[in-house]
Amino acid sequence: YALSGSVWKKRTLTWRVHSFPQSSALSQEMVRTLMHHALATWGVESGLKFQEVGFQSPTEPDIVIDFARAYHQDSYPFDGQGGTLAHAFFPGEHAISGDTHFDDEEIWTYGSKDGEGTDLFAVAVHEFGHALGLGHSSAPDSIMRPFYQGPVGDPHKYRLSQDDREGLQQLYGKVPQIPDDKPTRKPLAPPPPPPTPPPDSPSLPTPDRCEGNFDAIANIRGETFFFKGPWFWRVQPSGQLVSPRPARLHRFWEGLPAGVKVIQAAYARPRDRGILLFSGPQFWVFQERQLEGAPRPLTELGLPAGEQVDAVFSWPLNGKTYLIRGGRYWRYDEAAARPDPGYPRDLSLWEGAPDAPDDVTVSNAGDTYFFKGAHYWRFPKGSVKAESDSPQPMGPKWLDCPAPSAGPRSPR
Amino acid sequence: RAQEPSAQDVSLGVDWLTRYGYLPPPHPAQAQLQSPAKLRDAIKVMQRFAGLPETGLLDPVTMATMHRPRCSLPDVLGAAELVRRRRRRRR
């Protein structure tokens, strides 16, 4: 067996079938049942629990299952019938971690006698092995062999090979064996319908990144984070969106109090690589993803008591951090670790900059970007004068969105 | 003597082996030399994953296997821990 090097910290994982095969003979009920049993195959050997959540669930499931065709916005485009059948992403904190994609152009079957089509249960067991952290195996009887080996028989009788069990237990430990405890399996009945959340829990549809109007934007370790409500997107230095689906704010920034609903500004502090998230009159300091200490008042950075910020950025040219509220800004000296005297000043000193920007950040190339609504203003490296063609629409340049003049976005 | 693979088969084979992690991705600046021994070893590992005789050659059955339905993920995960039962058995 092979371990991917990543593993889920928790022992209960949520899942949902987000899209179903378009042309398969399998009903949606049967697809859900097969997924339920494929996950249960790993659960009985590891003590992991899997919970199906419905569409209205307030939390994004850990494992989102899709049937997709060709290029489907990740780095593994499918190739039509045959060839590549499916893939899954290893455990982690990205929105896409754990997600499992099946090629919708395959003929997905269950229990077909003549070997026709591709057995969905067998492939699902394999892919969920990846979603739990296993790589491919060369062991003769392993389900994690890279090539499709045909159906594996009856889902509620199927048991993982020793090689797969050993790999799984490397990741999640052994299941405490109670003497008469045999891995049991419920009869192949459709799983109970996903639990509907209590009526009062808000259903949180994920926001549309192409609308702009972000709460905060920051360049953190070369990646650009776009915060909106309890979500955020990440853009890698290459300009590639990590995932079109946003990640959960509170799941990634460990220790951020649940009461913090909106991040108003963010920046990475040059001197100690701390990451500061601002909300209301306070800010929180993170090292990597862990919160460090208690929230701090904005007065520490030179703002009057009770004041809040719209935008914060650190300018490498002078080592100063700019804290913007409305049409004014304060300045903080990172090296001296104290506010500069003689502030606030008028934001018009940044020629062309919009008042009350959503946030400001400095790109890896050293240019300064003011963001507001669905537009950005670019200040070339070292300049305090916006480029003459500012503002520009931010979607196409930053977030893999169609140009604003284009028609409504193509359906998923 | 096993039939020599055609140039096209070698090219397709190397692409396939690179895609699934058996060979390092090509680097235009280094044009790193792919020694025949490295290519042979990569083919042997692929044949082990596929349950084929480990000849180290791009023979017809190996080429045909590269077209079989499979998972998109690479087989060799770089630095990931790769534990072989054989090593465990020896221990």
Short mmCIF file of C-alpha atoms in Angstrom, two decimals:
data_model
loop_
_atom_site.label_atom_id
_atom_site.label_comp_id
_atom_site.label_asym_id
_atom_site.label_seq_id
_atom_site.Cartn_x
_atom_site.Cartn_y
_atom_site.Cartn_z
CA TYR A 1 0.00 0.00 0.00
CA ALA A 2 1.04 3.65 -0.20
CA LEU A 3 0.11 6.55 2.04
CA SER A 4 -0.51 9.96 0.52
CA GLY A 5 0.92 11.73 3.54
CA SER A 6 -2.37 13.37 4.51
CA VAL A 7 -5.13 12.16 6.81
CA TRP A 8 -8.37 13.49 8.31
CA LYS A 9 -8.04 14.66 11.88
CA LYS A 10 -11.69 13.94 12.65
CA ARG A 11 -13.39 10.55 12.74
CA THR A 12 -16.81 11.52 11.41
CA LEU A 13 -16.84 12.68 7.81
CA THR A 14 -19.82 14.16 6.00
CA TRP A 15 -20.63 13.41 2.39
CA ARG A 16 -23.16 14.24 -0.32
CA VAL A 17 -23.73 13.29 -3.95
CA HIS A 18 -23.68 16.74 -5.55
CA SER A 19 -24.46 15.55 -9.09
CA PHE A 20 -25.66 12.22 -10.51
CA PRO A 21 -24.80 10.30 -13.72
CA GLN A 22 -26.84 11.71 -16.58
CA SER A 23 -27.26 8.61 -18.65
CA SER A 24 -26.78 5.69 -16.29
CA ALA A 25 -29.41 3.03 -15.70
CA LEU A 26 -28.74 3.50 -12.00
CA SER A 27 -31.35 5.53 -10.14
CA GLN A 28 -30.24 8.36 -7.88
CA GLU A 29 -31.39 6.23 -4.96
CA MET A 30 -29.15 3.38 -6.07
CA VAL A 31 -26.16 5.72 -6.61
CA ARG A 32 -26.57 7.05 -3.06
CA THR A 33 -26.92 3.52 -1.71
CA LEU A 34 -23.75 2.35 -3.46
CA MET A 35 -21.82 5.37 -2.18
CA HIS A 36 -23.14 4.71 1.32
CA HIS A 37 -21.92 1.11 1.17
CA ALA A 38 -18.60 1.99 -0.45
CA LEU A 39 -17.88 4.36 2.44
CA ALA A 40 -19.15 1.81 4.96
CA THR A 41 -16.56 -0.65 3.56
CA TRP A 42 -13.82 1.64 4.91
CA GLY A 43 -15.78 2.52 8.02
CA VAL A 44 -16.09 -1.02 9.36
CA GLU A 45 -12.30 -1.46 9.26
CA SER A 46 -11.35 1.87 10.77
CA GLY A 47 -14.00 3.15 13.15
CA LEU A 48 -14.53 6.11 10.79
CA LYS A 49 -18.16 7.25 10.57
CA PHE A 50 -19.75 8.73 7.44
CA GLN A 51 -22.76 11.02 7.57
CA GLU A 52 -24.74 11.97 4.49
CA VAL A 53 -25.84 15.62 4.53
CA GLY A 54 -28.53 17.20 2.38
CA PHE A 55 -28.22 20.21 0.07
CA GLN A 56 -29.70 22.52 2.64
CA SER A 57 -27.03 21.64 5.18
CA PRO A 58 -25.25 24.71 6.54
CA THR A 59 -21.89 22.96 6.36
CA GLU A 60 -20.01 21.98 3.23
CA PRO A 61 -19.59 18.17 3.27
CA ASP A 62 -16.06 16.79 3.60
CA ILE A 63 -16.60 14.48 0.63
CA VAL A 64 -18.55 15.96 -2.29
CA ILE A 65 -19.30 13.42 -5.01
CA ASP A 66 -19.77 14.58 -8.61
CA PHE A 67 -20.30 12.94 -11.97
CA ALA A 68 -18.53 15.20 -14.45
CA ARG A 69 -17.29 15.21 -18.05
CA ALA A 70 -14.05 16.17 -19.75
CA TYR A 71 -12.58 19.35 -18.19
CA HIS A 72 -14.39 19.99 -14.94
CA GLN A 73 -12.26 22.69 -13.30
CA ASP A 74 -9.65 20.53 -11.65
CA SER A 75 -6.35 19.22 -12.94
CA TYR A 76 -7.66 15.80 -14.00
CA PRO A 77 -9.91 16.23 -17.06
CA PHE A 78 -11.74 13.05 -18.06
CA ASP A 79 -11.26 11.44 -21.47
CA GLY A 80 -14.62 10.04 -22.50
CA GLN A 81 -15.61 6.41 -22.14
CA GLY A 82 -12.74 4.12 -21.04
CA GLY A 83 -9.29 5.42 -20.08
CA THR A 84 -9.56 7.39 -16.85
CA LEU A 85 -12.68 6.46 -14.87
CA ALA A 86 -12.54 8.58 -11.72
CA HIS A 87 -10.32 10.34 -9.19
CA ALA A 88 -10.50 11.66 -5.64
CA PHE A 89 -8.56 14.24 -3.67
CA PHE A 90 -6.55 13.36 -0.59
CA PRO A 91 -7.59 14.62 2.89
CA GLY A 92 -6.80 18.24 3.73
CA GLU A 93 -8.20 21.71 4.37
CA HIS A 94 -8.81 22.73 0.78
CA ALA A 95 -12.44 22.92 -0.27
CA ILE A 96 -11.68 20.17 -2.78
CA SER A 97 -10.00 17.82 -0.27
CA GLY A 98 -11.83 14.50 -0.12
CA ASP A 99 -13.97 15.32 -3.14
CA THR A 100 -14.56 12.42 -5.52
CA HIS A 101 -15.28 12.74 -9.25
CA PHE A 102 -16.57 10.02 -11.57
CA ASP A 103 -16.46 10.27 -15.37
CA ASP A 104 -20.06 10.77 -16.43
CA GLU A 105 -19.29 9.32 -19.85
CA GLU A 106 -18.65 5.83 -18.43
CA ILE A 107 -21.46 3.26 -18.41
CA TRP A 108 -21.89 2.95 -14.65
CA THR A 109 -23.47 -0.33 -13.59
CA TYR A 110 -24.08 -2.32 -10.42
CA GLY A 111 -24.00 -6.11 -10.24
CA SER A 112 -24.03 -6.52 -14.03
CA LYS A 113 -23.52 -10.19 -14.86
CA ASP A 114 -21.97 -9.88 -18.31
CA GLY A 115 -19.16 -7.57 -17.24
CA GLU A 116 -20.82 -4.85 -19.31
CA GLY A 117 -20.05 -1.30 -18.20
CA THR A 118 -18.04 -0.25 -15.14
CA ASP A 119 -19.03 -1.35 -11.66
CA LEU A 120 -19.74 1.82 -9.69
CA PHE A 121 -19.38 0.21 -6.27
CA ALA A 122 -15.90 -1.17 -7.03
CA VAL A 123 -14.62 2.16 -8.37
CA ALA A 124 -16.23 4.07 -5.50
CA VAL A 125 -14.47 1.90 -2.90
CA HIS A 126 -11.17 2.59 -4.66
CA GLU A 127 -11.71 6.33 -4.88
CA PHE A 128 -12.82 6.65 -1.26
CA GLY A 129 -9.52 4.97 -0.37
CA HIS A 130 -7.84 8.05 -1.86
CA ALA A 131 -10.30 10.39 -0.15
CA LEU A 132 -9.15 8.84 3.16
CA GLY A 133 -5.44 9.19 2.34
CA LEU A 134 -4.35 6.00 0.55
CA GLY A 135 -2.31 6.01 -2.67
CA HIS A 136 -2.22 3.21 -5.22
CA SER A 137 -1.05 -0.26 -4.26
CA SER A 138 0.61 -3.03 -6.28
CA ALA A 139 -0.63 -5.80 -3.95
CA PRO A 140 -2.44 -8.39 -6.09
CA ASP A 141 -5.75 -8.35 -4.17
CA SER A 142 -5.84 -4.68 -3.23
CA ILE A 143 -8.78 -2.47 -4.26
CA MET A 144 -6.22 0.33 -4.54
CA ARG A 145 -4.60 -1.09 -7.65
CA PRO A 146 -4.62 1.63 -10.31
CA PHE A 147 -6.28 -0.44 -13.03
CA TYR A 148 -9.97 -1.33 -12.95
CA GLN A 149 -10.28 -5.00 -11.96
CA GLY A 150 -14.02 -5.44 -12.61
CA PRO A 151 -16.88 -5.86 -10.09
CA VAL A 152 -15.99 -6.90 -6.53
CA GLY A 153 -19.23 -8.74 -5.85
CA ASP A 154 -22.03 -7.99 -3.46
CA PRO A 155 -21.50 -4.64 -1.64
CA HIS A 156 -22.77 -5.84 1.69
CA LYS A 157 -20.55 -8.92 1.62
CA TYR A 158 -17.42 -7.24 0.23
CA ARG A 159 -14.52 -6.88 2.68
CA LEU A 160 -11.23 -4.99 2.12
CA SER A 161 -8.08 -7.02 1.47
CA GLN A 162 -5.43 -7.29 4.17
CA ASP A 163 -3.19 -4.85 2.30
CA ASP A 164 -5.93 -2.20 2.25
CA ARG A 165 -6.82 -2.81 5.90
CA GLU A 166 -3.19 -2.41 6.91
CA GLY A 167 -2.83 0.81 4.94
CA LEU A 168 -6.04 2.18 6.46
CA GLN A 169 -4.97 1.26 9.98
CA GLN A 170 -1.64 3.03 9.43
CA LEU A 171 -3.71 6.15 8.90
CA TYR A 172 -6.54 5.76 11.41
CA GLY A 173 -5.41 3.07 13.83
CA LYS A 174 -6.96 -0.30 14.50
CA VAL A 175 -10.63 -0.69 15.27
CA PRO A 176 -10.90 -1.86 18.91
CA GLN A 177 -11.88 -5.50 18.38
CA ILE A 178 -14.70 -6.59 20.68
CA PRO A 179 -14.62 -10.44 20.82
CA ASP A 180 -17.81 -11.12 18.95
CA ASP A 181 -17.54 -8.00 16.91
CA LYS A 182 -17.56 -8.93 13.23
CA PRO A 183 -17.63 -6.17 10.68
CA THR A 184 -21.34 -6.11 10.10
CA ARG A 185 -23.12 -4.52 7.22
CA LYS A 186 -26.70 -3.40 7.05
CA PRO A 187 -28.69 -5.10 4.29
CA LEU A 188 -28.42 -3.29 1.00
CA ALA A 189 -31.31 -1.03 1.71
CA PRO A 190 -31.21 2.58 0.58
CA PRO A 191 -29.70 4.72 3.33
CA PRO A 192 -32.14 6.84 5.31
CA PRO A 193 -32.79 10.20 3.60
CA PRO A 194 -30.17 12.78 4.58
CA PRO A 195 -31.13 14.44 7.85
CA THR A 196 -32.87 17.76 7.26
CA PRO A 197 -31.22 20.44 9.40
CA PRO A 198 -33.27 21.89 12.25
CA PRO A 199 -35.69 24.47 10.80
CA ASP A 200 -33.94 27.40 12.41
CA SER A 201 -30.46 26.73 11.00
CA PRO A 202 -29.79 29.14 8.13
CA SER A 203 -29.11 27.46 4.83
CA LEU A 204 -25.94 29.05 3.53
CA PRO A 205 -25.66 28.88 -0.24
CA THR A 206 -22.05 29.53 -1.21
CA PRO A 207 -21.62 33.05 -2.64
CA ASP A 208 -20.74 33.71 -6.27
CA ARG A 209 -17.09 34.76 -6.45
CA CYS A 210 -17.69 36.57 -9.75
CA GLU A 211 -19.89 39.17 -8.08
CA GLY A 212 -16.86 40.68 -6.30
CA ASN A 213 -17.76 42.82 -3.24
CA PHE A 214 -15.31 40.92 -1.09
CA ASP A 215 -14.95 41.70 2.59
CA ALA A 216 -11.17 41.31 2.57
CA ILE A 217 -8.35 40.39 0.17
CA ALA A 218 -4.79 39.53 1.18
CA ASN A 219 -1.57 38.21 -0.29
CA ILE A 220 -0.56 35.45 2.15
CA ARG A 221 2.63 33.50 1.35
CA GLY A 222 2.25 34.38 -2.31
CA GLU A 223 -1.35 33.15 -2.51
CA THR A 224 -4.18 35.68 -2.76
CA PHE A 225 -7.08 35.04 -0.37
CA PHE A 226 -10.53 36.48 -1.16
CA PHE A 227 -12.76 36.56 1.92
CA LYS A 228 -16.54 36.80 1.77
CA GLY A 229 -18.74 36.09 4.79
CA PRO A 230 -17.81 32.71 6.33
CA TRP A 231 -16.04 31.63 3.12
CA PHE A 232 -12.82 32.32 1.23
CA TRP A 233 -11.20 31.45 -2.09
CA ARG A 234 -7.46 31.05 -2.73
CA VAL A 235 -5.55 31.94 -5.89
CA GLN A 236 -2.13 30.36 -6.28
CA PRO A 237 0.93 32.36 -7.43
CA SER A 238 0.38 30.87 -10.88
CA GLY A 239 -3.00 32.62 -10.96
CA GLN A 240 -4.82 29.29 -10.72
CA LEU A 241 -7.88 29.20 -8.47
CA VAL A 242 -7.32 26.44 -5.89
CA SER A 243 -10.99 25.49 -6.21
CA PRO A 244 -14.08 27.18 -7.62
CA ARG A 245 -15.82 26.20 -4.41
CA PRO A 246 -14.95 28.37 -1.40
CA ALA A 247 -13.40 26.97 1.77
CA ARG A 248 -14.92 27.43 5.20
CA LEU A 249 -13.37 30.32 7.13
CA HIS A 250 -13.65 28.78 10.60
CA ARG A 251 -12.48 25.38 9.47
CA PHE A 252 -9.22 26.73 8.08
CA TRP A 253 -8.32 29.53 10.51
CA GLU A 254 -8.10 27.41 13.64
CA GLY A 255 -9.18 29.28 16.73
CA LEU A 256 -11.05 32.09 14.99
CA PRO A 257 -14.06 32.63 17.29
CA ALA A 258 -17.37 31.49 15.81
CA GLY A 259 -18.75 34.93 16.67
CA VAL A 260 -16.51 36.50 14.02
CA LYS A 261 -18.81 36.45 10.99
CA VAL A 262 -17.00 38.80 8.62
CA ILE A 263 -13.32 39.53 8.02
CA GLN A 264 -13.11 43.25 7.15
CA ALA A 265 -9.42 43.31 6.23
CA ALA A 266 -6.38 41.05 6.28
CA TYR A 267 -2.65 41.19 5.65
CA ALA A 268 0.53 39.20 6.24
CA ARG A 269 2.92 41.01 8.58
CA PRO A 270 6.39 41.08 6.99
CA ARG A 271 8.49 41.03 10.15
CA ASP A 272 7.28 37.74 11.64
CA ARG A 273 5.08 36.37 8.85
CA GLY A 274 2.11 36.66 11.15
CA ILE A 275 -1.29 36.82 9.43
CA LEU A 276 -3.66 39.45 10.80
CA LEU A 277 -7.42 39.19 10.34
CA PHE A 278 -9.48 42.27 11.22
CA SER A 279 -13.10 42.34 12.32
CA GLY A 280 -14.78 45.25 14.11
CA PRO A 281 -12.38 47.17 16.40
CA GLN A 282 -10.16 44.10 16.89
CA PHE A 283 -7.69 41.91 15.03
CA TRP A 284 -6.49 38.33 15.45
CA VAL A 285 -2.91 37.17 14.76
CA PHE A 286 -2.30 33.75 13.19
CA GLN A 287 0.94 31.88 12.64
CA GLU A 288 0.31 29.61 9.67
CA ARG A 289 -3.28 28.62 10.40
CA GLN A 290 -3.21 28.64 14.19
CA LEU A 291 -4.47 31.56 16.24
CA GLU A 292 -1.84 33.15 18.48
CA GLY A 293 -3.13 34.67 21.68
CA ALA A 294 -6.17 36.82 22.36
CA PRO A 295 -7.70 39.38 19.98
CA ARG A 296 -5.93 42.80 19.98
CA PRO A 297 -7.50 46.26 19.82
CA LEU A 298 -6.98 48.38 16.70
CA THR A 299 -5.77 51.16 19.00
CA GLU A 300 -2.45 49.26 19.11
CA LEU A 301 -2.00 50.16 15.45
CA GLY A 302 -2.78 53.83 16.02
CA LEU A 303 -6.51 54.05 15.35
CA PRO A 304 -8.88 55.82 17.76
CA ALA A 305 -10.90 53.61 20.13
CA GLY A 306 -13.92 52.02 18.47
CA GLU A 307 -12.68 52.75 14.92
CA GLN A 308 -12.78 49.93 12.35
CA VAL A 309 -10.94 49.36 9.05
CA ASP A 310 -12.04 48.82 5.47
CA ALA A 311 -8.63 47.83 4.20
CA VAL A 312 -5.11 47.08 5.43
CA PHE A 313 -1.92 46.44 3.49
CA SER A 314 1.80 46.49 4.11
CA TRP A 315 3.90 48.32 1.55
CA PRO A 316 7.28 46.65 1.00
CA LEU A 317 8.73 49.89 -0.45
CA ASN A 318 8.82 51.61 2.95
CA GLY A 319 7.96 48.88 5.47
CA LYS A 320 4.86 50.76 6.51
CA THR A 321 1.39 49.31 7.00
CA TYR A 322 -1.57 51.37 5.79
CA LEU A 323 -4.92 51.12 7.61
CA ILE A 324 -7.77 52.62 5.59
CA ARG A 325 -11.20 53.68 6.79
CA GLY A 326 -13.46 55.56 4.35
CA GLY A 327 -11.42 58.36 2.76
CA ARG A 328 -8.70 58.43 5.43
CA TYR A 329 -5.75 56.24 6.39
CA TRP A 330 -3.38 55.70 9.27
CA ARG A 331 0.17 54.41 8.96
CA TYR A 332 2.04 51.96 11.17
CA ASP A 333 5.81 51.44 11.20
CA GLU A 334 6.42 47.65 11.22
CA ALA A 335 10.15 47.92 12.03
CA ALA A 336 9.65 50.30 14.96
CA ALA A 337 6.39 48.48 15.87
CA ARG A 338 4.59 51.75 16.50
CA PRO A 339 2.07 54.00 14.75
CA ASP A 340 3.49 56.91 12.70
CA PRO A 341 2.59 60.34 14.12
CA GLY A 342 0.55 62.88 12.12
CA TYR A 343 -2.22 60.56 10.91
CA PRO A 344 -4.92 60.08 9.68
CA ARG A 345 -4.33 61.61 6.27
CA ASP A 346 -6.56 61.88 3.23
CA LEU A 347 -6.64 58.83 1.00
CA SER A 348 -6.49 61.07 -2.09
CA LEU A 349 -2.69 60.96 -1.63
CA TRP A 350 -3.08 57.59 -3.41
CA GLU A 351 -4.07 59.26 -6.67
CA GLY A 352 -7.05 57.56 -8.26
CA ALA A 353 -7.79 55.28 -5.32
CA PRO A 354 -11.48 54.66 -4.47
CA ASP A 355 -12.78 55.71 -1.05
CA ALA A 356 -13.55 52.88 1.44
CA PRO A 357 -11.98 50.13 -0.69
CA ASP A 358 -13.01 46.53 0.08
CA ASP A 359 -9.32 45.83 0.64
CA VAL A 360 -5.87 46.50 -0.74
CA THR A 361 -3.02 44.09 -1.33
CA VAL A 362 0.45 44.02 -2.89
CA SER A 363 0.99 41.41 -5.57
CA ASN A 364 4.02 39.13 -5.77
CA ALA A 365 5.32 41.43 -8.52
CA GLY A 366 5.18 44.40 -6.11
CA ASP A 367 2.20 46.24 -7.66
CA THR A 368 -0.44 47.61 -5.27
CA TYR A 369 -4.07 46.71 -5.97
CA PHE A 370 -7.09 48.50 -4.53
CA PHE A 371 -10.27 46.42 -4.79
CA LYS A 372 -13.83 47.68 -4.62
CA GLY A 373 -17.03 45.99 -5.83
CA ALA A 374 -16.14 43.99 -8.92
CA HIS A 375 -13.19 46.18 -9.93
CA TYR A 376 -9.54 46.79 -9.10
CA TRP A 377 -7.25 49.77 -9.38
CA ARG A 378 -3.58 48.95 -10.12
CA PHE A 379 -0.72 51.09 -8.82
CA PRO A 380 2.55 50.06 -10.50
CA LYS A 381 5.37 49.05 -8.15
CA GLY A 382 6.59 52.06 -6.13
CA SER A 383 3.92 54.40 -7.53
CA VAL A 384 1.12 56.16 -5.60
CA LYS A 385 -0.72 56.99 -8.84
CA ALA A 386 -3.24 54.53 -10.26
CA GLU A 387 -2.69 53.30 -13.80
CA SER A 388 -4.62 55.40 -16.31
CA ASP A 389 -6.75 52.43 -17.43
CA SER A 390 -7.97 51.76 -13.86
CA PRO A 391 -10.43 50.51 -12.76
CA GLN A 392 -10.57 47.13 -14.46
CA PRO A 393 -13.00 44.20 -13.83
CA MET A 394 -11.40 41.88 -11.30
CA GLY A 395 -13.21 38.65 -12.23
CA PRO A 396 -11.37 37.69 -15.43
CA LYS A 397 -7.91 38.63 -14.08
CA TRP A 398 -8.14 37.18 -10.59
CA LEU A 399 -10.95 34.66 -10.25
CA ASP A 400 -11.38 32.76 -13.51
CA CYS A 401 -14.68 34.55 -14.20
CA PRO A 402 -16.15 35.57 -17.56
CA ALA A 403 -15.70 39.18 -18.64
CA PRO A 404 -18.60 41.26 -17.20
CA SER A 405 -19.99 42.00 -20.69
CA ALA A 406 -20.31 38.24 -21.40
CA GLY A 407 -23.76 36.71 -21.00
CA PRO A 408 -24.91 34.89 -17.87
CA ARG A 409 -22.36 32.30 -16.72
CA SER A 410 -22.70 28.92 -18.40
CA PRO A 411 -24.60 26.42 -16.27
CA ARG A 412 -22.41 24.17 -14.10
CA ARG B 1 14.42 -11.16 -29.10
CA ALA B 2 11.40 -9.12 -28.05
CA GLN B 3 10.12 -6.96 -30.89
CA GLU B 4 11.57 -3.41 -30.59
CA PRO B 5 8.80 -0.91 -29.70
CA SER B 6 8.13 1.70 -32.38
CA ALA B 7 9.27 5.28 -31.77
CA GLN B 8 5.63 6.24 -31.31
CA ASP B 9 5.12 3.55 -28.68
CA VAL B 10 8.23 4.73 -26.82
CA SER B 11 6.97 8.30 -26.93
CA LEU B 12 3.46 7.34 -25.79
CA GLY B 13 4.93 5.05 -23.16
CA VAL B 14 7.19 7.74 -21.71
CA ASP B 15 4.27 10.23 -21.66
CA TRP B 16 2.10 7.68 -19.86
CA LEU B 17 4.85 6.78 -17.35
CA THR B 18 5.43 10.48 -16.66
CA ARG B 19 1.73 11.21 -16.21
CA TYR B 20 1.34 8.48 -13.63
CA GLY B 21 4.44 9.38 -11.65
CA TYR B 22 6.83 6.63 -12.77
CA LEU B 23 9.15 9.16 -14.45
CA PRO B 24 9.91 12.73 -13.31
CA PRO B 25 8.23 15.45 -15.39
CA PRO B 26 10.53 16.64 -18.19
CA HIS B 27 12.34 19.91 -17.49
CA PRO B 28 13.02 21.98 -20.66
CA ALA B 29 16.02 23.73 -19.10
CA GLN B 30 17.73 20.59 -17.91
CA ALA B 31 16.63 18.19 -20.64
CA GLN B 32 17.57 15.72 -17.96
CA LEU B 33 19.01 12.59 -19.46
CA GLN B 34 16.62 9.70 -19.14
CA SER B 35 19.08 6.81 -18.89
CA PRO B 36 17.80 3.59 -20.43
CA ALA B 37 18.23 1.95 -16.99
CA LYS B 38 15.88 4.54 -15.44
CA LEU B 39 13.31 3.94 -18.14
CA ARG B 40 13.63 0.16 -17.67
CA ASP B 41 13.14 0.50 -13.89
CA ALA B 42 10.11 2.74 -14.40
CA ILE B 43 8.57 0.18 -16.74
CA LYS B 44 9.22 -2.60 -14.21
CA VAL B 45 7.44 -0.68 -11.42
CA MET B 46 4.52 -0.03 -13.73
CA GLN B 47 4.38 -3.72 -14.64
CA ARG B 48 4.32 -4.59 -10.94
CA PHE B 49 1.36 -2.26 -10.38
CA ALA B 50 -0.35 -3.84 -13.36
CA GLY B 51 0.42 -7.40 -12.30
CA LEU B 52 2.47 -8.06 -15.47
CA PRO B 53 5.78 -9.91 -15.88
CA GLU B 54 8.46 -7.36 -14.90
CA THR B 55 10.44 -7.36 -18.17
CA GLY B 56 11.36 -3.67 -18.11
CA LEU B 57 10.41 -3.56 -21.81
CA LEU B 58 7.63 -1.67 -23.58
CA ASP B 59 6.37 -4.93 -24.97
CA PRO B 60 2.92 -5.19 -26.62
CA VAL B 61 1.11 -6.40 -23.48
CA THR B 62 2.57 -3.51 -21.48
CA MET B 63 1.55 -1.02 -24.14
CA ALA B 64 -1.94 -2.51 -24.26
CA THR B 65 -2.24 -2.21 -20.47
CA MET B 66 -1.59 1.52 -20.68
CA HIS B 67 -4.92 1.80 -22.48
CA ARG B 68 -6.89 -0.11 -19.84
CA PRO B 69 -9.52 1.75 -17.73
CA ARG B 70 -7.98 3.13 -14.56
CA CYS B 71 -8.00 5.80 -11.84
CA SER B 72 -6.70 9.23 -12.90
CA LEU B 73 -4.42 9.63 -9.89
CA PRO B 74 -0.68 8.93 -10.25
CA ASP B 75 0.63 5.55 -9.04
CA VAL B 76 3.86 6.83 -7.56
CA LEU B 77 3.30 9.70 -5.11
CA GLY B 78 6.78 11.19 -5.12
CA ALA B 79 7.95 11.64 -1.56
CA ALA B 80 4.93 9.92 -0.11
CA GLU B 81 5.67 6.97 2.08
CA LEU B 82 5.61 3.88 -0.11
CA VAL B 83 5.59 0.78 2.05
CA ARG B 84 6.17 -2.48 0.25
CA ARG B 85 4.96 -5.68 1.89
CA ARG B 86 8.18 -7.36 0.70
CA ARG B 87 10.26 -4.97 2.80
CA ARG B 88 7.93 -5.53 5.76
CA ARG B 89 8.13 -9.33 5.30
CA ARG B 90 11.98 -9.17 5.31
CA ARG B 91 11.88 -7.13 8.55
#
